């Protein structure tokens, strides 16, 4: 590894840290802005966890940066409903559940007391819809960041699209042949009028095919007419191609040439066209941004739903011999490492590096949005679910003529919240360890 490669890797990691800080900062700024708009007292705004590296105070709020960049927070007074008396009192329930609940209420009461004893500006005093807005505002900022980055990617750079990158004039007789001879047949690509740069819109009826799908259709269609629709100079063209039979080497899953029992190269008869298939970035209209964002949201949601079995696979990879799959969940360490590797790659155009880095940051923000909307405390979605339940409860009481039950007591969920905290901490530790000892190979 050269000095230049190391410097580029470090530069990539620095870019990621800056992007992560911006994402965390805007997430917490979303919470902060609406909390202050609704006159909630906010005592802290922090990027990261741990002892403050740098901070300053403006008004009643301390703003700071902390070393453990696994998230951020704002401290709003009275997140939980305190004791009815508003003062700390002895624990009367000796059970673990009761202790968790009463400790949470007592901590909230002490926080309010430390802030002057007036709970009129406490978070729990807000109406349900205001609390929902405050908590949604954070994940919504990540969603907006993701949409903006996808917009830059698709409209500014383009979407990776299967493209005919080059063609030859003849059908090369073997995989080793590189030039045409007078006895070689004219290639089907030349006969059909394929040009370098043609964007493949469909092949054999398959829309937006991958490189592998195009190759598979050509290989199995020797002597058969294949309809290919391409985009050329902004116009669609329909081409008819008849692959011809040729001898080609067989390759194994790891990309090496397969061998027969006697050590000779294994070959097969397949359909060939005489064209190289690759990818190019094709700029999209702004209308493609939201569908792409929606697809990423769906992918992130499925990852979270399948998280238990995926974490088992991560464990087996981290502490065993199993390889990590490319769709394995990763921590911020894994994302940072991937961005560093992209930055330090030699022979890769700067545009492609920037595209990959922006794509990773866009996916990270969409992932943060989806994760934070999970309806479990201490995630934002847990507070949103609590506020929704309070709104339903208050409405139901009003409909049957009962007195307003008042703010919901989320302190009762503290035992479950502690379980979620432990699980999230364990998951983070596992992913960080796995990203160090057995990182995901995102680039094959």
CSV table of C-alpha atoms in Angstrom, one decimal:
chain,number,residue,atom,x,y,z
A,1,UNK,CA,0.0,0.0,0.0
A,2,UNK,CA,1.5,3.3,-1.1
A,3,UNK,CA,1.5,6.6,0.8
A,4,UNK,CA,-0.9,8.0,-1.8
A,5,UNK,CA,-3.3,5.1,-1.2
A,6,UNK,CA,-3.3,5.6,2.5
A,7,UNK,CA,-3.9,9.4,2.2
A,8,UNK,CA,-6.8,8.8,-0.1
A,9,UNK,CA,-8.2,6.2,2.3
A,10,UNK,CA,-8.0,8.7,5.1
A,11,UNK,CA,-9.5,11.4,3.0
A,12,UNK,CA,-12.5,9.1,2.3
A,13,UNK,CA,-12.9,8.4,6.0
A,14,UNK,CA,-12.8,12.1,6.7
A,15,UNK,CA,-15.4,12.8,4.1
A,16,UNK,CA,-17.6,10.1,5.6
A,17,UNK,CA,-17.2,11.5,9.2
A,18,UNK,CA,-18.2,15.0,7.9
A,19,UNK,CA,-21.2,13.4,6.1
A,20,UNK,CA,-22.1,11.5,9.2
A,21,UNK,CA,-21.9,14.6,11.4
A,22,UNK,CA,-24.1,16.5,9.0
A,23,UNK,CA,-26.6,13.7,9.0
A,24,UNK,CA,-26.7,13.5,12.8
A,25,UNK,CA,-26.6,17.2,13.2
A,26,UNK,CA,-29.6,17.8,10.9
A,27,UNK,CA,-31.5,14.9,12.5
A,28,UNK,CA,-31.1,16.5,16.0
A,29,UNK,CA,-31.7,20.0,14.5
A,30,UNK,CA,-35.1,18.7,13.3
A,31,UNK,CA,-36.0,17.7,16.9
A,32,UNK,CA,-34.5,20.9,18.3
A,33,UNK,CA,-36.2,23.3,16.0
A,34,UNK,CA,-39.8,22.1,16.6
A,35,UNK,CA,-39.1,21.6,20.4
A,36,UNK,CA,-38.2,25.2,20.7
A,37,UNK,CA,-41.0,26.2,18.4
A,38,UNK,CA,-43.4,24.5,20.8
A,39,UNK,CA,-41.6,26.1,23.8
A,40,UNK,CA,-40.1,22.9,25.2
A,41,UNK,CA,-37.0,23.6,27.4
A,42,UNK,CA,-34.0,22.0,25.7
A,43,UNK,CA,-30.9,21.8,27.9
A,44,UNK,CA,-28.5,20.0,25.5
A,45,UNK,CA,-27.8,19.5,21.8
A,46,UNK,CA,-25.1,16.9,21.2
A,47,UNK,CA,-23.4,15.2,18.3
A,48,UNK,CA,-22.0,11.9,19.6
A,49,UNK,CA,-21.9,10.5,23.1
A,50,UNK,CA,-19.4,10.6,25.9
A,51,UNK,CA,-17.5,13.5,27.5
A,52,UNK,CA,-17.8,16.7,25.4
A,53,UNK,CA,-14.8,17.5,23.3
A,54,UNK,CA,-16.1,21.0,22.5
A,55,UNK,CA,-19.2,22.9,23.6
A,56,UNK,CA,-20.7,26.3,24.1
A,57,UNK,CA,-23.9,27.6,25.6
A,58,UNK,CA,-26.4,29.8,23.9
A,59,UNK,CA,-29.4,30.7,26.0
A,60,UNK,CA,-30.6,27.8,28.0
A,61,UNK,CA,-29.1,25.1,25.6
A,62,UNK,CA,-25.6,23.7,25.6
A,63,UNK,CA,-24.3,22.7,22.2
A,64,UNK,CA,-21.4,20.2,21.9
A,65,UNK,CA,-19.5,17.5,20.0
A,66,UNK,CA,-18.6,14.2,21.7
A,67,UNK,CA,-16.2,11.5,20.7
A,68,UNK,CA,-18.4,8.5,20.2
A,69,UNK,CA,-20.0,9.2,16.8
A,70,UNK,CA,-22.7,6.6,16.9
A,71,UNK,CA,-25.6,9.1,17.0
A,72,UNK,CA,-26.6,12.2,18.8
A,73,UNK,CA,-29.3,13.6,21.1
A,74,UNK,CA,-31.1,16.6,22.4
A,75,UNK,CA,-32.1,16.7,26.1
A,76,UNK,CA,-35.7,17.9,26.5
A,77,UNK,CA,-37.0,18.5,30.0
A,78,UNK,CA,-39.7,16.1,31.0
A,79,UNK,CA,-39.6,13.5,28.3
A,80,UNK,CA,-41.4,11.2,30.7
A,81,UNK,CA,-44.3,12.0,33.0
A,82,UNK,CA,-42.9,12.4,36.6
A,83,UNK,CA,-44.5,11.4,39.8
A,84,UNK,CA,-47.8,13.0,40.6
A,85,UNK,CA,-46.2,14.9,43.4
A,86,UNK,CA,-43.5,16.2,41.1
A,87,UNK,CA,-40.9,15.3,43.8
A,88,UNK,CA,-38.7,12.2,44.2
A,89,UNK,CA,-40.1,9.7,46.7
A,90,UNK,CA,-39.0,6.3,48.1
A,91,UNK,CA,-39.5,3.2,46.0
A,92,UNK,CA,-42.4,1.2,47.4
A,93,UNK,CA,-42.5,-1.6,44.9
A,94,UNK,CA,-39.4,-3.8,45.4
A,95,UNK,CA,-39.9,-5.7,42.1
A,96,UNK,CA,-37.5,-5.0,39.3
A,97,UNK,CA,-40.3,-3.8,37.0
A,98,UNK,CA,-41.5,-1.3,39.7
A,99,UNK,CA,-38.0,-0.2,40.4
A,100,UNK,CA,-37.4,0.6,36.7
A,101,UNK,CA,-40.7,2.5,36.4
A,102,UNK,CA,-40.2,4.5,39.6
A,103,UNK,CA,-36.6,5.3,38.8
A,104,UNK,CA,-37.6,6.7,35.4
A,105,UNK,CA,-40.3,8.9,37.0
A,106,UNK,CA,-38.0,10.1,39.7
A,107,UNK,CA,-35.3,11.0,37.2
A,108,UNK,CA,-37.8,13.0,35.2
A,109,UNK,CA,-39.0,14.8,38.4
A,110,UNK,CA,-35.4,15.6,39.3
A,111,UNK,CA,-34.7,17.0,35.8
A,112,UNK,CA,-37.7,19.2,36.1
A,113,UNK,CA,-36.6,20.3,39.6
A,114,UNK,CA,-33.1,21.1,38.3
A,115,UNK,CA,-34.7,23.3,35.6
A,116,UNK,CA,-36.5,25.5,38.0
A,117,UNK,CA,-39.3,23.2,39.1
A,118,UNK,CA,-41.8,24.5,36.5
A,119,UNK,CA,-43.0,21.7,34.3
A,120,UNK,CA,-45.1,23.8,32.0
A,121,UNK,CA,-42.4,23.6,29.4
A,122,UNK,CA,-41.9,19.8,29.8
A,123,UNK,CA,-42.1,17.7,26.7
A,124,UNK,CA,-44.8,15.4,28.1
A,125,UNK,CA,-47.1,18.4,28.5
A,126,UNK,CA,-47.3,18.9,24.8
A,127,UNK,CA,-50.4,17.8,23.0
A,128,UNK,CA,-50.0,14.4,21.2
A,129,UNK,CA,-49.8,16.0,17.7
A,130,UNK,CA,-47.1,18.4,18.8
A,131,UNK,CA,-45.0,15.6,20.3
A,132,UNK,CA,-45.4,13.6,17.1
A,133,UNK,CA,-44.1,16.5,15.1
A,134,UNK,CA,-41.1,17.0,17.3
A,135,UNK,CA,-40.2,13.3,17.1
A,136,UNK,CA,-40.9,12.9,13.4
A,137,UNK,CA,-38.8,16.0,12.5
A,138,UNK,CA,-35.5,14.1,13.3
A,139,UNK,CA,-36.0,11.1,11.0
A,140,UNK,CA,-37.7,13.4,8.4
A,141,UNK,CA,-34.4,15.3,8.1
A,142,UNK,CA,-32.6,12.0,7.3
A,143,UNK,CA,-35.3,11.3,4.7
A,144,UNK,CA,-34.9,14.7,3.1
A,145,UNK,CA,-31.1,14.2,3.0
A,146,UNK,CA,-31.6,10.8,1.3
A,147,UNK,CA,-34.0,12.3,-1.2
A,148,UNK,CA,-31.6,15.2,-2.0
A,149,UNK,CA,-28.6,12.8,-2.4
A,150,UNK,CA,-30.6,10.4,-4.6
A,151,UNK,CA,-31.6,13.5,-6.7
A,152,UNK,CA,-28.0,14.4,-7.1
A,153,UNK,CA,-27.1,10.9,-8.1
A,154,UNK,CA,-29.9,10.2,-10.5
A,155,UNK,CA,-30.4,13.6,-12.1
A,156,UNK,CA,-26.8,14.9,-11.8
A,157,UNK,CA,-24.8,11.7,-12.4
A,158,UNK,CA,-27.3,9.2,-13.7
A,159,UNK,CA,-28.4,5.6,-12.9
A,160,UNK,CA,-26.2,2.6,-13.7
A,161,UNK,CA,-27.7,1.2,-16.8
A,162,UNK,CA,-26.8,-1.9,-18.9
A,163,UNK,CA,-25.1,-0.7,-22.0
A,164,UNK,CA,-23.4,-2.2,-25.1
A,165,UNK,CA,-19.9,-0.8,-24.5
A,166,UNK,CA,-18.1,-2.2,-27.6
A,167,UNK,CA,-18.6,-4.6,-30.5
A,168,UNK,CA,-16.5,-6.6,-32.9
A,169,UNK,CA,-17.0,-7.1,-36.6
A,170,UNK,CA,-16.8,-10.9,-36.5
A,171,UNK,CA,-17.6,-14.0,-34.3
A,172,UNK,CA,-14.3,-14.9,-32.6
A,173,UNK,CA,-13.9,-18.7,-32.7
A,174,UNK,CA,-12.6,-19.1,-29.1
A,175,UNK,CA,-12.4,-17.2,-25.9
A,176,UNK,CA,-8.7,-16.7,-26.5
A,177,UNK,CA,-9.0,-15.1,-29.9
A,178,UNK,CA,-8.7,-11.3,-29.9
A,179,UNK,CA,-8.7,-10.3,-33.6
A,180,UNK,CA,-10.8,-11.2,-36.6
A,181,UNK,CA,-9.5,-13.2,-39.5
A,182,UNK,CA,-10.8,-13.4,-43.1
A,183,UNK,CA,-12.5,-16.7,-42.4
A,184,UNK,CA,-14.6,-15.5,-39.4
A,185,UNK,CA,-18.3,-14.9,-39.8
A,186,UNK,CA,-19.8,-11.4,-39.5
A,187,UNK,CA,-20.9,-10.8,-36.0
A,188,UNK,CA,-24.7,-10.7,-35.2
A,189,UNK,CA,-24.0,-7.4,-33.4
A,190,UNK,CA,-22.8,-5.8,-36.6
A,191,UNK,CA,-25.6,-7.3,-38.7
A,192,UNK,CA,-28.2,-6.0,-36.3
A,193,UNK,CA,-26.6,-2.5,-36.2
A,194,UNK,CA,-25.6,-2.4,-32.5
A,195,UNK,CA,-23.4,0.6,-31.7
A,196,UNK,CA,-21.1,1.2,-28.8
A,197,UNK,CA,-23.0,3.3,-26.2
A,198,UNK,CA,-26.5,1.8,-26.9
A,199,UNK,CA,-28.4,1.7,-23.6
A,200,UNK,CA,-30.3,-1.6,-23.2
A,201,UNK,CA,-33.9,-0.9,-22.3
A,202,UNK,CA,-35.2,-4.5,-22.8
A,203,UNK,CA,-34.1,-7.8,-24.1
A,204,UNK,CA,-36.5,-10.6,-25.0
A,205,UNK,CA,-39.2,-8.7,-23.2
A,206,UNK,CA,-37.3,-8.2,-19.9
A,207,UNK,CA,-37.3,-4.6,-19.0
A,208,UNK,CA,-34.2,-2.9,-17.5
A,209,UNK,CA,-32.1,-6.1,-17.7
A,210,UNK,CA,-28.9,-6.6,-15.8
A,211,UNK,CA,-25.6,-7.5,-17.5
A,212,UNK,CA,-26.1,-11.1,-16.4
A,213,UNK,CA,-29.6,-11.3,-17.7
A,214,UNK,CA,-28.6,-9.9,-21.2
A,215,UNK,CA,-25.7,-12.4,-21.3
A,216,UNK,CA,-27.9,-15.3,-20.3
A,217,UNK,CA,-30.5,-14.5,-23.0
A,218,UNK,CA,-27.9,-14.3,-25.7
A,219,UNK,CA,-26.1,-17.5,-24.6
A,220,UNK,CA,-29.3,-19.6,-24.6
A,221,UNK,CA,-30.7,-18.2,-27.8
A,222,UNK,CA,-28.3,-19.5,-30.5
A,223,UNK,CA,-30.0,-19.5,-33.8
A,224,UNK,CA,-33.1,-17.7,-32.4
A,225,UNK,CA,-34.3,-14.2,-33.0
A,226,UNK,CA,-33.9,-12.0,-29.9
A,227,UNK,CA,-35.7,-8.6,-29.8
A,228,UNK,CA,-33.6,-5.9,-28.1
A,229,UNK,CA,-34.8,-2.4,-27.5
A,230,UNK,CA,-32.1,0.2,-27.0
A,231,UNK,CA,-31.9,4.0,-26.4
A,232,UNK,CA,-29.6,5.8,-28.8
A,233,UNK,CA,-29.2,9.6,-28.9
A,234,UNK,CA,-32.4,10.0,-27.0
A,235,UNK,CA,-34.5,7.8,-29.2
A,236,UNK,CA,-35.7,4.2,-28.8
A,237,UNK,CA,-34.7,1.6,-31.4
A,238,UNK,CA,-35.8,-2.0,-31.8
A,239,UNK,CA,-33.2,-4.4,-33.0
A,240,UNK,CA,-33.4,-8.0,-33.9
A,241,UNK,CA,-30.4,-10.1,-33.2
A,242,UNK,CA,-29.8,-13.8,-33.9
A,243,UNK,CA,-26.9,-15.1,-31.8
A,244,UNK,CA,-24.6,-17.6,-33.5
A,245,UNK,CA,-23.1,-20.7,-31.9
A,246,UNK,CA,-19.5,-20.5,-30.8
A,247,UNK,CA,-17.1,-22.3,-28.4
A,248,UNK,CA,-16.5,-20.5,-25.1
A,249,UNK,CA,-14.6,-21.3,-21.9
A,250,UNK,CA,-16.6,-22.2,-18.8
A,251,UNK,CA,-15.9,-20.1,-15.7
A,252,UNK,CA,-16.4,-21.0,-12.1
A,253,UNK,CA,-18.3,-18.9,-9.5
A,254,UNK,CA,-15.0,-17.2,-8.4
A,255,UNK,CA,-14.2,-16.2,-12.0
A,256,UNK,CA,-11.5,-18.7,-12.8
A,257,UNK,CA,-11.5,-20.9,-15.9
A,258,UNK,CA,-13.1,-24.4,-15.1
A,259,UNK,CA,-11.0,-27.4,-15.8
A,260,UNK,CA,-11.8,-31.0,-17.0
A,261,UNK,CA,-10.6,-34.0,-15.1
A,262,UNK,CA,-7.5,-34.2,-17.4
A,263,UNK,CA,-6.6,-30.6,-16.7
A,264,UNK,CA,-7.8,-29.2,-20.0
A,265,UNK,CA,-10.0,-26.1,-20.2
A,266,UNK,CA,-13.7,-26.9,-20.0
A,267,UNK,CA,-15.6,-25.4,-22.9
A,268,UNK,CA,-19.3,-25.2,-24.0
A,269,UNK,CA,-21.3,-24.3,-27.0
A,270,UNK,CA,-23.3,-21.1,-26.4
A,271,UNK,CA,-24.9,-18.3,-28.4
A,272,UNK,CA,-22.7,-15.2,-29.0
A,273,UNK,CA,-23.4,-11.8,-30.5
A,274,UNK,CA,-20.0,-10.2,-30.6
A,275,UNK,CA,-20.6,-7.4,-28.2
A,276,UNK,CA,-19.3,-6.3,-24.8
A,277,UNK,CA,-21.9,-5.6,-22.1
A,278,UNK,CA,-21.2,-3.1,-19.3
A,279,UNK,CA,-22.8,-0.3,-17.4
A,280,UNK,CA,-22.9,3.5,-17.9
A,281,UNK,CA,-24.5,6.3,-16.0
A,282,UNK,CA,-27.7,7.5,-17.8
A,283,UNK,CA,-29.2,10.7,-16.4
A,284,UNK,CA,-32.7,10.3,-15.1
A,285,UNK,CA,-35.6,12.8,-14.9
A,286,UNK,CA,-36.5,14.2,-11.4
A,287,UNK,CA,-39.6,11.9,-11.5
A,288,UNK,CA,-37.3,9.0,-10.9
A,289,UNK,CA,-36.0,10.3,-7.5
A,290,UNK,CA,-39.0,9.4,-5.3
A,291,UNK,CA,-39.4,5.9,-6.7
A,292,UNK,CA,-35.7,5.2,-6.1
A,293,UNK,CA,-36.0,6.6,-2.6
A,294,UNK,CA,-39.1,4.4,-2.0
A,295,UNK,CA,-37.2,1.3,-3.2
A,296,UNK,CA,-34.4,2.1,-0.8
A,297,UNK,CA,-36.9,2.5,2.1
A,298,UNK,CA,-38.4,-0.8,1.2
A,299,UNK,CA,-34.9,-2.5,1.1
A,300,UNK,CA,-34.0,-0.9,4.5
A,301,UNK,CA,-37.3,-2.1,6.0
A,302,UNK,CA,-36.7,-5.6,4.8
A,303,UNK,CA,-33.2,-5.6,6.2
A,304,UNK,CA,-34.6,-4.6,9.7
A,305,UNK,CA,-37.3,-7.3,9.5
A,306,UNK,CA,-34.7,-9.9,8.6
A,307,UNK,CA,-32.2,-8.5,11.1
A,308,UNK,CA,-32.3,-11.4,13.6
A,309,UNK,CA,-31.2,-14.0,11.0
A,310,UNK,CA,-28.8,-11.6,9.4
A,311,UNK,CA,-27.1,-11.0,12.8
A,312,UNK,CA,-26.7,-14.8,13.2
A,313,UNK,CA,-24.9,-14.8,9.9
A,314,UNK,CA,-22.7,-11.8,11.0
A,315,UNK,CA,-21.9,-13.7,14.2
A,316,UNK,CA,-20.9,-16.8,12.3
A,317,UNK,CA,-18.7,-14.7,10.1
A,318,UNK,CA,-17.1,-12.8,13.0
A,319,UNK,CA,-16.4,-15.8,15.1
A,320,UNK,CA,-16.2,-18.5,12.5
A,321,UNK,CA,-15.1,-19.2,9.0
A,322,UNK,CA,-18.3,-18.1,7.2
A,323,UNK,CA,-17.9,-15.3,4.7
A,324,UNK,CA,-20.1,-12.1,5.0
A,325,UNK,CA,-22.6,-11.6,2.2
A,326,UNK,CA,-22.6,-8.3,0.3
A,327,UNK,CA,-26.1,-7.5,1.7
A,328,UNK,CA,-24.9,-8.0,5.3
A,329,UNK,CA,-25.9,-5.2,7.7
A,330,UNK,CA,-22.9,-3.0,8.6
A,331,UNK,CA,-22.1,-0.4,11.3
A,332,UNK,CA,-20.9,3.1,10.7
A,333,UNK,CA,-17.4,1.6,10.9
A,334,UNK,CA,-18.2,-0.6,8.0
A,335,UNK,CA,-19.6,2.3,5.9
A,336,UNK,CA,-16.6,4.4,6.7
A,337,UNK,CA,-14.3,1.6,5.7
A,338,UNK,CA,-16.1,1.1,2.5
A,339,UNK,CA,-15.9,4.8,1.6
A,340,UNK,CA,-12.2,4.8,2.5
A,341,UNK,CA,-11.6,1.8,0.1
A,342,UNK,CA,-13.5,3.5,-2.7
A,343,UNK,CA,-11.4,6.7,-2.3
A,344,UNK,CA,-8.2,4.8,-2.4
A,345,UNK,CA,-9.0,2.6,-5.4
A,346,UNK,CA,-6.5,3.1,-8.3
A,347,UNK,CA,-7.7,3.3,-11.9
A,348,UNK,CA,-11.2,4.3,-10.9
A,349,UNK,CA,-12.5,7.6,-12.3
A,350,UNK,CA,-13.2,10.3,-9.7
A,351,UNK,CA,-16.8,10.5,-10.9
A,352,UNK,CA,-17.3,6.9,-10.1
A,353,UNK,CA,-15.8,7.3,-6.7
A,354,UNK,CA,-18.0,10.3,-5.9
A,355,UNK,CA,-21.0,8.4,-7.2
A,356,UNK,CA,-20.4,5.4,-4.9
A,357,UNK,CA,-19.7,7.6,-1.9
A,358,UNK,CA,-22.8,9.6,-2.3
A,359,UNK,CA,-24.8,6.4,-2.9
A,360,UNK,CA,-23.5,5.0,0.4
A,361,UNK,CA,-24.3,8.2,2.3
A,362,UNK,CA,-27.8,8.3,0.7
A,363,UNK,CA,-28.5,4.7,1.8
A,364,UNK,CA,-27.1,5.4,5.3
A,365,UNK,CA,-29.6,8.3,5.7
A,366,UNK,CA,-32.5,6.3,4.5
A,367,UNK,CA,-31.5,3.5,6.8
A,368,UNK,CA,-31.4,5.9,9.7
A,369,UNK,CA,-34.9,7.2,8.8
A,370,UNK,CA,-36.4,3.7,8.7
A,371,UNK,CA,-34.6,2.5,11.9
A,372,UNK,CA,-35.7,5.6,13.9
A,373,UNK,CA,-39.3,5.0,12.9
A,374,UNK,CA,-39.4,1.6,14.5
A,375,UNK,CA,-42.2,2.0,17.2
A,376,UNK,CA,-39.9,1.0,20.2
A,377,UNK,CA,-38.4,3.3,22.8
A,378,UNK,CA,-35.8,4.8,23.0
A,379,UNK,CA,-36.1,5.2,19.2
A,380,UNK,CA,-38.1,8.2,17.9
A,381,UNK,CA,-40.8,5.8,16.7
A,382,UNK,CA,-41.4,4.7,20.3
A,383,UNK,CA,-42.3,8.3,21.3
A,384,UNK,CA,-44.5,8.6,18.2
A,385,UNK,CA,-46.3,5.4,19.0
A,386,UNK,CA,-46.9,6.6,22.6
A,387,UNK,CA,-48.3,9.9,21.4
A,388,UNK,CA,-50.6,8.2,19.0
A,389,UNK,CA,-51.8,5.9,21.7
A,390,UNK,CA,-52.4,8.9,24.0
A,391,UNK,CA,-54.4,10.7,21.3
A,392,UNK,CA,-56.6,7.6,20.7
A,393,UNK,CA,-57.1,7.1,24.5
A,394,UNK,CA,-58.0,10.7,25.1
A,395,UNK,CA,-60.4,10.6,22.1
A,396,UNK,CA,-62.0,7.4,23.4
A,397,UNK,CA,-62.5,8.8,26.9
A,398,UNK,CA,-64.1,11.9,25.5
A,399,UNK,CA,-66.5,9.9,23.3
A,400,UNK,CA,-67.8,7.9,26.3
A,401,UNK,CA,-68.0,11.0,28.6
A,402,UNK,CA,-65.1,10.1,30.8
A,403,UNK,CA,-62.6,12.7,32.2
A,404,UNK,CA,-59.5,13.4,30.2
A,405,UNK,CA,-56.9,10.7,31.4
A,406,UNK,CA,-54.1,13.2,30.8
A,407,UNK,CA,-50.6,12.5,29.4
A,408,UNK,CA,-49.6,8.9,28.9
A,409,UNK,CA,-47.2,7.4,31.4
A,410,UNK,CA,-44.3,6.1,29.2
A,411,UNK,CA,-42.3,5.4,32.3
A,412,UNK,CA,-44.2,2.1,32.4
A,413,UNK,CA,-42.4,1.0,29.3
A,414,UNK,CA,-38.9,1.5,30.9
A,415,UNK,CA,-38.2,-2.2,31.4
A,416,UNK,CA,-38.9,-2.9,27.7
A,417,UNK,CA,-36.9,0.2,26.8
A,418,UNK,CA,-33.9,-1.1,28.7
A,419,UNK,CA,-34.1,-4.4,26.9
A,420,UNK,CA,-34.2,-2.6,23.6
A,421,UNK,CA,-31.2,-0.4,24.6
A,422,UNK,CA,-29.2,-3.6,25.6
A,423,UNK,CA,-30.1,-5.2,22.3
A,424,UNK,CA,-29.1,-2.2,20.2
A,425,UNK,CA,-25.8,-1.8,22.1
A,426,UNK,CA,-25.1,-5.5,21.6
A,427,UNK,CA,-26.0,-5.3,17.9
A,428,UNK,CA,-23.8,-2.2,17.4
A,429,UNK,CA,-20.8,-3.9,19.2
A,430,UNK,CA,-21.2,-7.1,17.1
A,431,UNK,CA,-21.4,-5.2,13.8
A,432,UNK,CA,-18.4,-2.9,14.7
A,433,UNK,CA,-16.3,-6.0,15.6
A,434,UNK,CA,-17.4,-7.8,12.5
A,435,UNK,CA,-16.6,-4.8,10.3
A,436,UNK,CA,-13.1,-4.8,11.8
A,437,UNK,CA,-12.2,-8.5,11.7
A,438,UNK,CA,-14.4,-9.7,8.8
A,439,UNK,CA,-15.5,-6.6,6.7
A,440,UNK,CA,-18.0,-6.8,3.9
A,441,UNK,CA,-16.5,-6.9,0.4
A,442,UNK,CA,-18.8,-4.5,-1.3
A,443,UNK,CA,-17.0,-4.5,-4.6
A,444,UNK,CA,-16.6,-8.2,-5.3
